[in-house]
Coordinates of C-alpha atoms in Angstrom, one line a residue:
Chain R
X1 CA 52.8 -195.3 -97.9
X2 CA 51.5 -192.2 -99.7
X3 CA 52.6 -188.7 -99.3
X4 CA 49.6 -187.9 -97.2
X5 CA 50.9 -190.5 -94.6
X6 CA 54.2 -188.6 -94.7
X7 CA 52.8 -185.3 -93.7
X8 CA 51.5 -186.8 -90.8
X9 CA 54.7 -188.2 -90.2
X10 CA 56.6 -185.2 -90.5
X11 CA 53.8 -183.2 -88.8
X12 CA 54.0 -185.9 -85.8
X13 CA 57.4 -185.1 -85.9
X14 CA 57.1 -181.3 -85.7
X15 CA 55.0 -181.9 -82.5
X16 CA 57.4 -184.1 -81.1
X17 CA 54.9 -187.0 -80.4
X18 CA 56.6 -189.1 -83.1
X19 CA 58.1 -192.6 -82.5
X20 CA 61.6 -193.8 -83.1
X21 CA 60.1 -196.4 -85.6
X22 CA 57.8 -193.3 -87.3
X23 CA 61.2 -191.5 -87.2
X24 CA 63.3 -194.3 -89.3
X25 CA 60.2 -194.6 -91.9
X26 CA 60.5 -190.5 -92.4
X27 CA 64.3 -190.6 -92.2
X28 CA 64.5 -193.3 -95.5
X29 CA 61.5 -191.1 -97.1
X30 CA 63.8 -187.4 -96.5
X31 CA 66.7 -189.4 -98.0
X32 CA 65.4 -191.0 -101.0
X33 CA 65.1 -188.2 -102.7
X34 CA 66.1 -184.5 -102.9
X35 CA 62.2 -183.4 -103.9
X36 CA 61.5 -185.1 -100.7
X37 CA 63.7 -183.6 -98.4
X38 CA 62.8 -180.0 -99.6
X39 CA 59.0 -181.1 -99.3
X40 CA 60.2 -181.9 -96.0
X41 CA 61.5 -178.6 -95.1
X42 CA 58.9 -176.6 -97.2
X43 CA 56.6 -178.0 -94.2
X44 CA 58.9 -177.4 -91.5
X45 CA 59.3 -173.6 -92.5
X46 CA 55.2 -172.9 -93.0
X47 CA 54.8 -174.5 -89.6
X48 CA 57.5 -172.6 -88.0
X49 CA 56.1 -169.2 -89.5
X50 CA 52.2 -169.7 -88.7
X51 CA 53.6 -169.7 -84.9
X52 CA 52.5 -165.8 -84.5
X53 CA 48.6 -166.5 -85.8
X54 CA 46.7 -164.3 -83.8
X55 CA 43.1 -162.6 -83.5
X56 CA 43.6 -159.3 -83.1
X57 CA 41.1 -158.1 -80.7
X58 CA 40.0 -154.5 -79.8
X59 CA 37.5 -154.5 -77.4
X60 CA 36.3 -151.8 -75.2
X61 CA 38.2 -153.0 -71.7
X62 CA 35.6 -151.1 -69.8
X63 CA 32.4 -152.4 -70.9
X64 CA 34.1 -155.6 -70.8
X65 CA 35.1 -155.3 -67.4
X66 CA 31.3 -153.8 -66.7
X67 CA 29.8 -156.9 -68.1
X68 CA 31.4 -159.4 -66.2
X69 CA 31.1 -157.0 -62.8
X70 CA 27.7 -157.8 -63.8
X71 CA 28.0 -161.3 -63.7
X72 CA 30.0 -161.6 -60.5
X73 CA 27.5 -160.1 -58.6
X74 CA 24.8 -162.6 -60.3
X75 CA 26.4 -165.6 -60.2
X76 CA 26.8 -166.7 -57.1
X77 CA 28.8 -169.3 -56.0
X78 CA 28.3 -172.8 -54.7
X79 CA 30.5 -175.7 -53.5
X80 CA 30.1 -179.4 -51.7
X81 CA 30.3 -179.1 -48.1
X82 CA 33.8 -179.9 -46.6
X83 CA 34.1 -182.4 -44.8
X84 CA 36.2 -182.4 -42.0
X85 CA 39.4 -185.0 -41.5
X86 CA 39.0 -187.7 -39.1
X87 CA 41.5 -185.4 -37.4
X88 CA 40.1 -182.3 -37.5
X89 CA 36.9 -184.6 -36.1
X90 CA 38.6 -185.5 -33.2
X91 CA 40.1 -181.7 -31.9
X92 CA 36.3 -180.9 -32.3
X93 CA 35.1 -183.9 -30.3
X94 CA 37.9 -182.9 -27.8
X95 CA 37.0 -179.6 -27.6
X96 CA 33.0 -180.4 -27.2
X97 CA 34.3 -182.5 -24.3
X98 CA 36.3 -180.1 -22.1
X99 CA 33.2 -177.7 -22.7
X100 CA 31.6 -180.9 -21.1
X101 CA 33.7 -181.3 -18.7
X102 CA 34.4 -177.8 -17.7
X103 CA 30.2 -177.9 -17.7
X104 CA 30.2 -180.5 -15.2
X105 CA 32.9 -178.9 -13.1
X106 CA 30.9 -175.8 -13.1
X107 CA 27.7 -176.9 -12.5
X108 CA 28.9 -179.2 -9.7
X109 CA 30.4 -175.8 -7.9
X110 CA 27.0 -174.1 -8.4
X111 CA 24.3 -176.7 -7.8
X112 CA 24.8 -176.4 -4.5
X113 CA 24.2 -172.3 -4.1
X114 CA 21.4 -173.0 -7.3
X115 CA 23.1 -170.1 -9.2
X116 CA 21.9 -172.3 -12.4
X117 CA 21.6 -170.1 -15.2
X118 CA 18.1 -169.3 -16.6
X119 CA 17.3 -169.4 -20.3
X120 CA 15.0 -166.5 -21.5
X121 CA 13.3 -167.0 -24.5
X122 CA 11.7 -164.3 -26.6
X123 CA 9.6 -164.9 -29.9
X124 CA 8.4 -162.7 -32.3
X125 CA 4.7 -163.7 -33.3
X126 CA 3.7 -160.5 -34.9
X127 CA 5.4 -157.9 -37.2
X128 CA 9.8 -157.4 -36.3
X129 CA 10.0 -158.0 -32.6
X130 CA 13.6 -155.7 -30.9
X131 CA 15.5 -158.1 -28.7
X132 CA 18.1 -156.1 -26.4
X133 CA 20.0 -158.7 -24.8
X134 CA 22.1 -158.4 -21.7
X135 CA 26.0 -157.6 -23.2
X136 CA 23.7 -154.9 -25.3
X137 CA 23.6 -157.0 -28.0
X138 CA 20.5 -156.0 -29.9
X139 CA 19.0 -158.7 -32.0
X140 CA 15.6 -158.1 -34.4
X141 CA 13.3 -161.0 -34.4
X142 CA 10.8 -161.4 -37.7
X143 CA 7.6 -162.5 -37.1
X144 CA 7.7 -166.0 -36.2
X145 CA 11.5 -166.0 -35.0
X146 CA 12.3 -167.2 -31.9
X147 CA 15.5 -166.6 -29.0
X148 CA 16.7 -168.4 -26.4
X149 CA 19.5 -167.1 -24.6
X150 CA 20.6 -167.0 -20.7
X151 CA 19.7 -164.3 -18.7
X152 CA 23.7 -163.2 -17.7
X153 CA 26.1 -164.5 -20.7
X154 CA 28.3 -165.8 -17.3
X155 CA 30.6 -168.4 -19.5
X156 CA 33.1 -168.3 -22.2
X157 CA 30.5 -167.8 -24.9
X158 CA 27.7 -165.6 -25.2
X159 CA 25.3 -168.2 -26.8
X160 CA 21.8 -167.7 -28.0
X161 CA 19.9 -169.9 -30.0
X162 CA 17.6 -168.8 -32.6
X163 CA 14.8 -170.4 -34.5
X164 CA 13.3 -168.1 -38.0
X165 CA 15.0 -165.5 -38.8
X166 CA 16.9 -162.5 -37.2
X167 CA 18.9 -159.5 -37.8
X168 CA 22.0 -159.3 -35.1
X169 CA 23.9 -156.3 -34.3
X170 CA 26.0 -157.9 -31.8
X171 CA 28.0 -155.6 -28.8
X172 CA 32.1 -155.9 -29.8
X173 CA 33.2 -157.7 -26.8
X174 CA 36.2 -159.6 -27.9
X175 CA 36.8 -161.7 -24.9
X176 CA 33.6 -163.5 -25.3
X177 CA 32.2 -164.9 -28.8
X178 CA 29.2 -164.4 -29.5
X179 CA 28.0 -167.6 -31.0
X180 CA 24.2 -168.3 -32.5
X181 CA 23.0 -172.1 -32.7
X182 CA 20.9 -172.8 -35.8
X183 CA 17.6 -174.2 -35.0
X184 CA 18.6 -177.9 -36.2
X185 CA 21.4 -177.8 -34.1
X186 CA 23.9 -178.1 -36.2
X187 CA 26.6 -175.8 -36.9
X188 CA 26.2 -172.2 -36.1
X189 CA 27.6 -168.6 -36.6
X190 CA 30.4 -167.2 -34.5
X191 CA 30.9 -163.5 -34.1
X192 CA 33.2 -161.1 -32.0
X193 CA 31.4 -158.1 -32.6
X194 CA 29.6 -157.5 -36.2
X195 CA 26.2 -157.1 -37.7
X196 CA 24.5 -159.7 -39.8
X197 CA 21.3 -161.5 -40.7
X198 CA 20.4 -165.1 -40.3
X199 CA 17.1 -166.9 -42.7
X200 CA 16.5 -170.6 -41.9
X201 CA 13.9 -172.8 -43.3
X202 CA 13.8 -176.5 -43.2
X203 CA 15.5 -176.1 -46.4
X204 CA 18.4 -173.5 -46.3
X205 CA 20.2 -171.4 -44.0
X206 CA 21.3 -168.1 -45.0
X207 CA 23.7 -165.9 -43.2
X208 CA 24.5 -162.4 -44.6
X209 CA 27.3 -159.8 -43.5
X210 CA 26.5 -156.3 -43.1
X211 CA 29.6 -155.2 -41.0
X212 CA 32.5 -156.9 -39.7
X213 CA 33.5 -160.8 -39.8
X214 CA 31.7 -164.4 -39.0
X215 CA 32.5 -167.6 -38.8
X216 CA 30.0 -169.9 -40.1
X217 CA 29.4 -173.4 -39.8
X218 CA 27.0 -175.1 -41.4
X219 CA 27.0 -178.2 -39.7
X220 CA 28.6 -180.4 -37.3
X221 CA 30.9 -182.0 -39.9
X222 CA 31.5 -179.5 -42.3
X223 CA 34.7 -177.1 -42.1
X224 CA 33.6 -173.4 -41.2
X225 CA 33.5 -170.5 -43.8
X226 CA 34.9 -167.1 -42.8
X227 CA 32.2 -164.7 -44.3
X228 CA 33.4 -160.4 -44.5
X229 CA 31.0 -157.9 -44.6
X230 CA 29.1 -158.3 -48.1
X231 CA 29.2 -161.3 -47.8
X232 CA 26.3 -164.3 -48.3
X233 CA 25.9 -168.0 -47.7
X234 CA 23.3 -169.9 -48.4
X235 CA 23.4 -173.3 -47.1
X236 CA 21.2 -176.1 -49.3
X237 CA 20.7 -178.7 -46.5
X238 CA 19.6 -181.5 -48.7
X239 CA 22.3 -180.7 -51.0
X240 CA 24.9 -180.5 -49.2
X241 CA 25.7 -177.3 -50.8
X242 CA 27.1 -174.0 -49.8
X243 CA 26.9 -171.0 -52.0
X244 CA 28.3 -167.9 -50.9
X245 CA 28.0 -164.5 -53.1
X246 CA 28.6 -160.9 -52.5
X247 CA 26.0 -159.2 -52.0
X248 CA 26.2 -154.8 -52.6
X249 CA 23.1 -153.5 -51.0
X250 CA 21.1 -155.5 -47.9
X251 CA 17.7 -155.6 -49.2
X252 CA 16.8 -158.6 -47.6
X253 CA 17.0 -156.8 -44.4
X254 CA 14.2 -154.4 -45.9
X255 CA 12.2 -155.4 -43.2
X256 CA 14.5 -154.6 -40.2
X257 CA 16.1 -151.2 -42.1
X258 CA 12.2 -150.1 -43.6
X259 CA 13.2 -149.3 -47.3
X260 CA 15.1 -150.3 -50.1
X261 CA 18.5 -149.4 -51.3
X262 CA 20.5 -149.7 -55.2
X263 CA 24.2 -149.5 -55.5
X264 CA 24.9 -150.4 -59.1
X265 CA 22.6 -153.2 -58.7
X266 CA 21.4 -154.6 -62.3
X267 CA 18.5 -153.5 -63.4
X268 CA 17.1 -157.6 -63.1
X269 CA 18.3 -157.7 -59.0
X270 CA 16.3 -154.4 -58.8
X271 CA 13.3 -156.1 -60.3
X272 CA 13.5 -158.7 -57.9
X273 CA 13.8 -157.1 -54.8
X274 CA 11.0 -154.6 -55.4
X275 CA 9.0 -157.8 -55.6
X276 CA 9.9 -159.2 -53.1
X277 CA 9.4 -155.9 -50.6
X278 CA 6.3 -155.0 -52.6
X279 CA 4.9 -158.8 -52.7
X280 CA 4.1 -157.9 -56.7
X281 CA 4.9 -159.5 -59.7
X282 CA 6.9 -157.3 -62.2
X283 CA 8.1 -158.1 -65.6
X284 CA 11.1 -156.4 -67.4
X285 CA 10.4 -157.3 -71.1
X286 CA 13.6 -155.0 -72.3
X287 CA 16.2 -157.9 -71.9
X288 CA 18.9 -155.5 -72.6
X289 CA 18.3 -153.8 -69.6
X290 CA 18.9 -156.4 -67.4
X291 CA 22.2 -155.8 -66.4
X292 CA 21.9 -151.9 -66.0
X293 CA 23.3 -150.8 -63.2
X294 CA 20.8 -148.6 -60.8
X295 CA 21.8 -146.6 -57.4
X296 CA 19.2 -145.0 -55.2
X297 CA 19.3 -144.3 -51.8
X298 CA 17.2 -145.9 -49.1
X299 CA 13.5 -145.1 -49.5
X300 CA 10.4 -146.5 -48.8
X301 CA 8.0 -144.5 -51.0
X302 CA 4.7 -146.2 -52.2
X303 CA 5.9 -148.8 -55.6
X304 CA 4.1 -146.6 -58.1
X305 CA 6.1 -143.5 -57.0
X306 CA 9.5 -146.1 -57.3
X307 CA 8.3 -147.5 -60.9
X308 CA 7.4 -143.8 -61.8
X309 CA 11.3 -142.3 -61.1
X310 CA 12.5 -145.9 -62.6
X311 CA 10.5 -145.3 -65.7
X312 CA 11.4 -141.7 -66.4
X313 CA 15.4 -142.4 -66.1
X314 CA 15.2 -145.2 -68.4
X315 CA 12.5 -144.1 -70.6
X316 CA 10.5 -147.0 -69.8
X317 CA 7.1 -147.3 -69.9
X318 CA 4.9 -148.8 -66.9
X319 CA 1.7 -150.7 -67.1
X320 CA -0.2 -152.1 -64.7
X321 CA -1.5 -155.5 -65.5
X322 CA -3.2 -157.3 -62.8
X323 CA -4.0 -155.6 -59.1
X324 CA -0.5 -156.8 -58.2
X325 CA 1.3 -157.5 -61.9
X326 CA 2.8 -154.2 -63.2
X327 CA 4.7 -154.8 -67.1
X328 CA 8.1 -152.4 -67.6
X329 CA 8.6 -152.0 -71.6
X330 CA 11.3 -150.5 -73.8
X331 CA 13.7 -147.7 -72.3
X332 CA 17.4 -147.9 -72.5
X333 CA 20.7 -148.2 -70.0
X334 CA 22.2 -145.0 -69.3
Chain H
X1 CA 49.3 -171.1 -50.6
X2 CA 50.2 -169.4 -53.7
X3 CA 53.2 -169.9 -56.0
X4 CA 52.7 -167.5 -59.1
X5 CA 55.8 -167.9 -60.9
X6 CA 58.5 -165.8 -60.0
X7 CA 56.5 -162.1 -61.0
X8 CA 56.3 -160.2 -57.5
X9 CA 53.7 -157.9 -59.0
X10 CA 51.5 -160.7 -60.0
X11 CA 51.7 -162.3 -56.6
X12 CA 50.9 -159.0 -55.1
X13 CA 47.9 -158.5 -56.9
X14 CA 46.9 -162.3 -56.1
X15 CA 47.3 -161.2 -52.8
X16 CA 45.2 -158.7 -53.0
X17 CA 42.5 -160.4 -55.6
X18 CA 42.3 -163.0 -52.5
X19 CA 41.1 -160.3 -50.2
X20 CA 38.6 -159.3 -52.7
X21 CA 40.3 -156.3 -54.0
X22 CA 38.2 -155.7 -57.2
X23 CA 40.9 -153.1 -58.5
X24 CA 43.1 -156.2 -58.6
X25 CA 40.4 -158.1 -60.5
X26 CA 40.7 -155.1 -62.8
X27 CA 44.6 -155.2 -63.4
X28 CA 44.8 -159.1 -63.9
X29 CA 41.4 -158.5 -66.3
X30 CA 43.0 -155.3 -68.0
X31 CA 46.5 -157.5 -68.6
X32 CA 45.0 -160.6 -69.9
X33 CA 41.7 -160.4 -71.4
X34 CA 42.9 -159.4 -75.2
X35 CA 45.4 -161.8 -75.1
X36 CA 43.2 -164.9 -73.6
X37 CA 40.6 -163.4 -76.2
X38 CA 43.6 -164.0 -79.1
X39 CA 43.9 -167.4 -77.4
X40 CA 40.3 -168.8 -77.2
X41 CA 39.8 -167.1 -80.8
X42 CA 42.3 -169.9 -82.5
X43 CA 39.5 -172.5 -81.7
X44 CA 36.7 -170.9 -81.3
X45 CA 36.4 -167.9 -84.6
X46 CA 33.4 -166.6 -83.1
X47 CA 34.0 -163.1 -80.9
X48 CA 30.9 -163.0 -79.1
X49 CA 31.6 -166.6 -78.0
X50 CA 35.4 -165.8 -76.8
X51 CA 34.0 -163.1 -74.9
X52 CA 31.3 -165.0 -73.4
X53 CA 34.0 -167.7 -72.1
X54 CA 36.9 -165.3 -71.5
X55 CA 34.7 -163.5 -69.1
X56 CA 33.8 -166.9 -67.5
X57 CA 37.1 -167.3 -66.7
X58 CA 37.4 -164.3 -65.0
X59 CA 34.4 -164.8 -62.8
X60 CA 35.4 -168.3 -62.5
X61 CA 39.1 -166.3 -61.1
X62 CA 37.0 -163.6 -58.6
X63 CA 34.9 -167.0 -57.4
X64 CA 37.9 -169.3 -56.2
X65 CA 40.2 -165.8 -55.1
X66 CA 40.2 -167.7 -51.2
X67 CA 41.6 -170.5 -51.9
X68 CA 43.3 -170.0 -55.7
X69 CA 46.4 -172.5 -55.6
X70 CA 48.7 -171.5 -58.9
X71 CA 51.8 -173.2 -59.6
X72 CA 52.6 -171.8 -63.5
X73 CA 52.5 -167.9 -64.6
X74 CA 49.2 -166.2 -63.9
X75 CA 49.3 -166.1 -68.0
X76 CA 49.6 -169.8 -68.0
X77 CA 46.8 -170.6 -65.6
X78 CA 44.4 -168.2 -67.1
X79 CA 45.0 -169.4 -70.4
X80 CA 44.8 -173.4 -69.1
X81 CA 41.4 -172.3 -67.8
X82 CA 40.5 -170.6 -71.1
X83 CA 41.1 -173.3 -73.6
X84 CA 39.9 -176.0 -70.6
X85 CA 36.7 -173.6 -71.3
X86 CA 36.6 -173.2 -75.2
X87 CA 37.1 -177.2 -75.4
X88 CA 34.3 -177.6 -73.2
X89 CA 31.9 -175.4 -75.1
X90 CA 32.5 -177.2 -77.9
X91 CA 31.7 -180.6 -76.6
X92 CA 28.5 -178.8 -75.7
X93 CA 28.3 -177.9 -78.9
X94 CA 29.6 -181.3 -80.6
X95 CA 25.8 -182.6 -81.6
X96 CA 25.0 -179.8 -84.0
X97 CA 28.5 -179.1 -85.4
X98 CA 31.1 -182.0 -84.3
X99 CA 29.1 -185.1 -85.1
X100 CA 28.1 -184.0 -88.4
X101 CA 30.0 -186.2 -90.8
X102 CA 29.7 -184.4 -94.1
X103 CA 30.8 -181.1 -92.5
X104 CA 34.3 -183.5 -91.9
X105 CA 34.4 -184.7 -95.0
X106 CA 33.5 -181.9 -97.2
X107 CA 35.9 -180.1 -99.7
X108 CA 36.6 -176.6 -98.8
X109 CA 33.9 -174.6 -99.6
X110 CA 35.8 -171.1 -99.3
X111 CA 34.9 -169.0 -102.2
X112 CA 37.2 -167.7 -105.0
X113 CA 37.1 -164.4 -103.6
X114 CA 38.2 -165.2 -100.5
X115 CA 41.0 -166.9 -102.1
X116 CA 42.0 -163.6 -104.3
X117 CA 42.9 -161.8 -101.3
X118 CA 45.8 -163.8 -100.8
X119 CA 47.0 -162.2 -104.2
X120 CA 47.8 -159.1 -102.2
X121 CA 51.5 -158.4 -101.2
X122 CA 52.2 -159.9 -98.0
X123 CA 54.5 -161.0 -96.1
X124 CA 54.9 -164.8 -95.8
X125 CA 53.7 -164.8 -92.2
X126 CA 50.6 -162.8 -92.9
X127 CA 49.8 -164.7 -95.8
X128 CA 49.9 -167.7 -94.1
X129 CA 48.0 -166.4 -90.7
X130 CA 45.0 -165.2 -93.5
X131 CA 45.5 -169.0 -94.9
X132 CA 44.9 -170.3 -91.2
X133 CA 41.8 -168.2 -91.3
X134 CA 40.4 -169.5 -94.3
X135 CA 41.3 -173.1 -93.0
X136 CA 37.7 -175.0 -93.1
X137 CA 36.0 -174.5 -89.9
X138 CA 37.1 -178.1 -88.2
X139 CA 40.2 -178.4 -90.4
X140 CA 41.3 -175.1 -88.9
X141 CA 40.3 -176.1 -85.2
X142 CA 42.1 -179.6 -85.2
X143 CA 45.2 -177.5 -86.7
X144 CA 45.4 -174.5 -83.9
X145 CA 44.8 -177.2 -80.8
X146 CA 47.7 -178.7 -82.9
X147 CA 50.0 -175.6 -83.3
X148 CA 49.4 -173.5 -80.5
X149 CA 47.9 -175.8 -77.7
X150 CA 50.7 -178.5 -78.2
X151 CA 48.1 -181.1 -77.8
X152 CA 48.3 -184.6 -79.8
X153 CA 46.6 -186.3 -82.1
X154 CA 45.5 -188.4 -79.4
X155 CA 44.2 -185.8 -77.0
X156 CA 42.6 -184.0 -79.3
X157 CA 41.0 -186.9 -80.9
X158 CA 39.6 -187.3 -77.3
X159 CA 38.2 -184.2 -76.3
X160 CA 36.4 -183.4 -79.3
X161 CA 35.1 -187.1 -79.7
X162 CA 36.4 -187.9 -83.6
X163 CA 38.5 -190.4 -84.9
X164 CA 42.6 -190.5 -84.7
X165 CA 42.5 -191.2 -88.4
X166 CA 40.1 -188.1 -88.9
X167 CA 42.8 -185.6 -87.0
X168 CA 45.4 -186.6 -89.1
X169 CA 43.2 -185.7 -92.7
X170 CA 43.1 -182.8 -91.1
X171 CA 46.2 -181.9 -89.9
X172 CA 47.1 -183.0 -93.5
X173 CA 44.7 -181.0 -95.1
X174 CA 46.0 -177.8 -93.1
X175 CA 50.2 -178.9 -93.5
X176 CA 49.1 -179.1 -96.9
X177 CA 47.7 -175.6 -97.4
X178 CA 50.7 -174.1 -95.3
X179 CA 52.9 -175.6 -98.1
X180 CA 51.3 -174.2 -100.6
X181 CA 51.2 -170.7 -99.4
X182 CA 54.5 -170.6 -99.0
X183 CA 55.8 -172.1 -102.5
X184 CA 53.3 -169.3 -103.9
X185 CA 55.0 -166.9 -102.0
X186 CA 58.1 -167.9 -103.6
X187 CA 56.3 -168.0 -107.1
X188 CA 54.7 -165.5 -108.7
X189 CA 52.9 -167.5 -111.2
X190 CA 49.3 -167.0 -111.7
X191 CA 48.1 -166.7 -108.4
X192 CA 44.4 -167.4 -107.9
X193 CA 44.4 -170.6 -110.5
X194 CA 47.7 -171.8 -108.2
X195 CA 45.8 -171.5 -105.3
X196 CA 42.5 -172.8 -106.6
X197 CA 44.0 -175.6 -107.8
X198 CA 45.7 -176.8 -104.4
X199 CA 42.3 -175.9 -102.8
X200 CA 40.3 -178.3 -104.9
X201 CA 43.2 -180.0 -106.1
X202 CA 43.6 -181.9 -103.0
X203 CA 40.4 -183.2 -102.0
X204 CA 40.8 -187.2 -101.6

């Protein structure tokens, strides 16, 4: 052996990951000689005094903490659907079943009389569509949303079930749930008493929070998420997958609240949403500025007026491009 | 749910991070982030990248603040995640930097000058923490998941894809480098030929 294969030896032995047949060979190696031994500690004292090597760092804690603030609120997050336990399956099945039964019971007390409830069902086919249902529940259908609900919410449940999307403020009543069936079927969004807005496509379902709790469930197997106000989830039915963010301002409601709102939003989320309310195409060619942080309160003023008081606090400039493609260039973060 | 060591403040502001308290987010950040910097710096010397993973952590922290399940310290969690992190990025990274064997094999390539500072008074600690430093890039990686992860040879053979027999030059290369910082700081003999000479002394 060479004295490379002893460092390794004695380094193994440092570490503690060295075996008792490692340990005899290093043992006869210490003790042969006295240049050994002292090579042996020489190692053993350099190792013991590099234990302190640090960086020494001094970053500015508050941009740091600005930066990732940033990136919470862009990052959203996403995670498998959880499936529930065989027994957490069978409470549910039980529990469909005394709604069954109780269902049975109830409708075998009423047939006679013919007090069967009857559904009402509302759609929106043009423009946002106001929905006042009869626990004052007020519900506001976007064009091509559709509600079914019964005339009197007489059982346990007020249950409604909505096709396209819908903005709920639902009445607090917290003897009866309020509970919303997805138009697949599946799974579904509980409330006592809150505000929030529901987007399905055959792709996704999305349920946002603007006030209070929900419980939603994405689908008949899956175990329920509790979302708080702020709240988003986004449910990828092919996937599987559920991503839920926070979100800071509700501009996806623009349509039901008529304008748009900032709250610290980064400059890239306010890019977006003006698109999206604005149906244009805009492009922020300053990269640096994407994670600015803008606030302005709701308005609804014509998108060259927004791009105008956008471009003079960041010293941007704004050119139109296209008839619906506007370019925002230079300027700096505040 | 949560078991956060024994630190009553630290499971208070868990407690609190899991509601989605932000100014908790801000506490943990505000006690942790320079020293998870100081710990992701030892294998990755690059301080845009530490704070590009450091801060994944802490997003990574705000995302799972439901369900968060922590048996060790909040220290010892965050920095598990970090170095989890770091070791990750550089598997990411292996193809341009890991799998290049010349870079493994090649002599150290520090300059003279960076060798001269070492001349200056120090103490025996700082001289060797500036020797760590001027480690080779790999040589100094394999050492710190070494000395300050407690990882073996074996582990860290696996995670960044190289031979046993290659972590062990290494470590050898480093131990050897150590040493001789230390008889020089015993020795005041001609410094910079000293060191020079164990630099490109010891190449086989």
């Amino acid at each position: 052996m060479q004295e490379n294969d002893y460092i390794v030896l004695l380094h193994k032995q440092l570490t503690g990951e060295i075996s008792p047949a490692e340990q005899l060979l290093l043992s006869d190696w210490i003790n042969q000689s006295a240049d050994n031994a002292r090579f042996a500690d020489d190692l053993r004292l350099a190792w013991e005094k590099s234990a302190g090597y640090e960086k020494d760092f001094q970053p500015d804690l508050n941009a740091a903490f600005r930066q990732l603030q940033a990136r919470i609120q862009t990052e959203p997050l996403s995670i498998p659907l959880q499936v529930l336990t065989f027994r957490q399956r069978l409470l549910r099945v039980a529990a469909v079943a005394a709604v069954l039964i109780a269902g049975l019971w109830g409708y075998q007390q009423f047939s006679g009389a013919g007090v069967v409830p009857e559904s009402v069902v509302v759609s929106s086919e043009k423009g946002t569509k106001e929905v006042l249902l009869p626990d004052g529940t007020r519900v506001w259908l976007r064009e091509g949303a559709s509600l079914a609900y019964a005339a009197a919410f007489a059982g346990k449940k007020r249950q409604v079930k909505l096709s396209g999307e819908a903005y709920f403020e639902v009445a607090s009543d917290s003897s009866k749930v309020f509970h919303v069936e997805m138009q697949d079927q599946k799974g579904g969004v509980e409330v006592l008493g809150t505000s929030f807005y529901v987007r399905q496509n055959a792709q996704e379902t999305a349920v946002t929070v603007r006030t209070g709790k929900v419980r939603f469930t994405p689908d008949a197997n899956s175990k329920s998420v509790i979302l708080a106000a702020g709240e988003k989830a986004v449910l990828d039915k092919s996937k599987k997958l559920l991503t839920t963010e926070t979100v800071l301002t509700f501009n996806e409601l623009a349509w039901q609240t008529g304008g748009l709102e900032f709250i610290r939003t980064p400059m890239k989320q306010v890019v977006s949403d003006l698109e999206a309310y604005y149906g244009v195409q805009i492009t922020l060619s300053n990269t640096s500025l994407q994670y600015c942080k803008h606030t302005a309160p709701l308005t609804n003023q014509p998108l060259e007026k927004v791009l105008e008081s956008l471009s003079l606090t960041y010293q941007m400039q704004v050119k139109q491009t296209g008839p619906k493609e506007y370019l925002l260039t230079g300027g700096t973060c505040q | 749910m949560m078991s956060p060591g024994h630190d009553p403040t630290e499971q208070m502001l868990l407690a609190a991070l899991s509601r989605g308290d932000e100014a908790a987010l801000r506490q943990i950040f505000d006690r942790y982030y320079n020293i998870l910097l100081g710990n992701v710096y030892r294998i990755i010397p690059d301080e845009d990248a530490c704070q590009d993973l450091v801060q994944e952590v802490f997003v990574e922290l705000w995302r799972k603040r439901a369900e968060l399940d922590i048996h060790t310290s909040l220290q010892a969690y965050l920095r598990r995640a970090a170095v989890n992190r770091a070791l990750n990025y550089l598997k990411t990274q292996r193809r341009v930097q890991l799998q290049e064997p010349d870079q493994w094999s090649a002599a150290a390539d520090t300059s003279a000058a960076d060798i001269r500072q070492l001349e200056k008074q120090e103490s025996l600690e700082a001289a060797l923490h500036r020797a760590i430093d001027l480690l080779p890039e790999k040589c100094r990686l394999v050492f710190s998941l070494s000395r300050f992860e407690q990882m073996s040879h074996k582990e860290i053979a696996e995670q960044l894809g190289i031979s046993v027999k290659t972590i062990e030059n290494q470590i050898t290369k480093a131990m050897k480098m150590l040493r001789e910082v230390l008889l020089h700081s015993r020795d005041l003999s001609p410094v910079v030929i000293w060191i020079l000479n164990c630099w490109f002394g010891h190449r086989g």
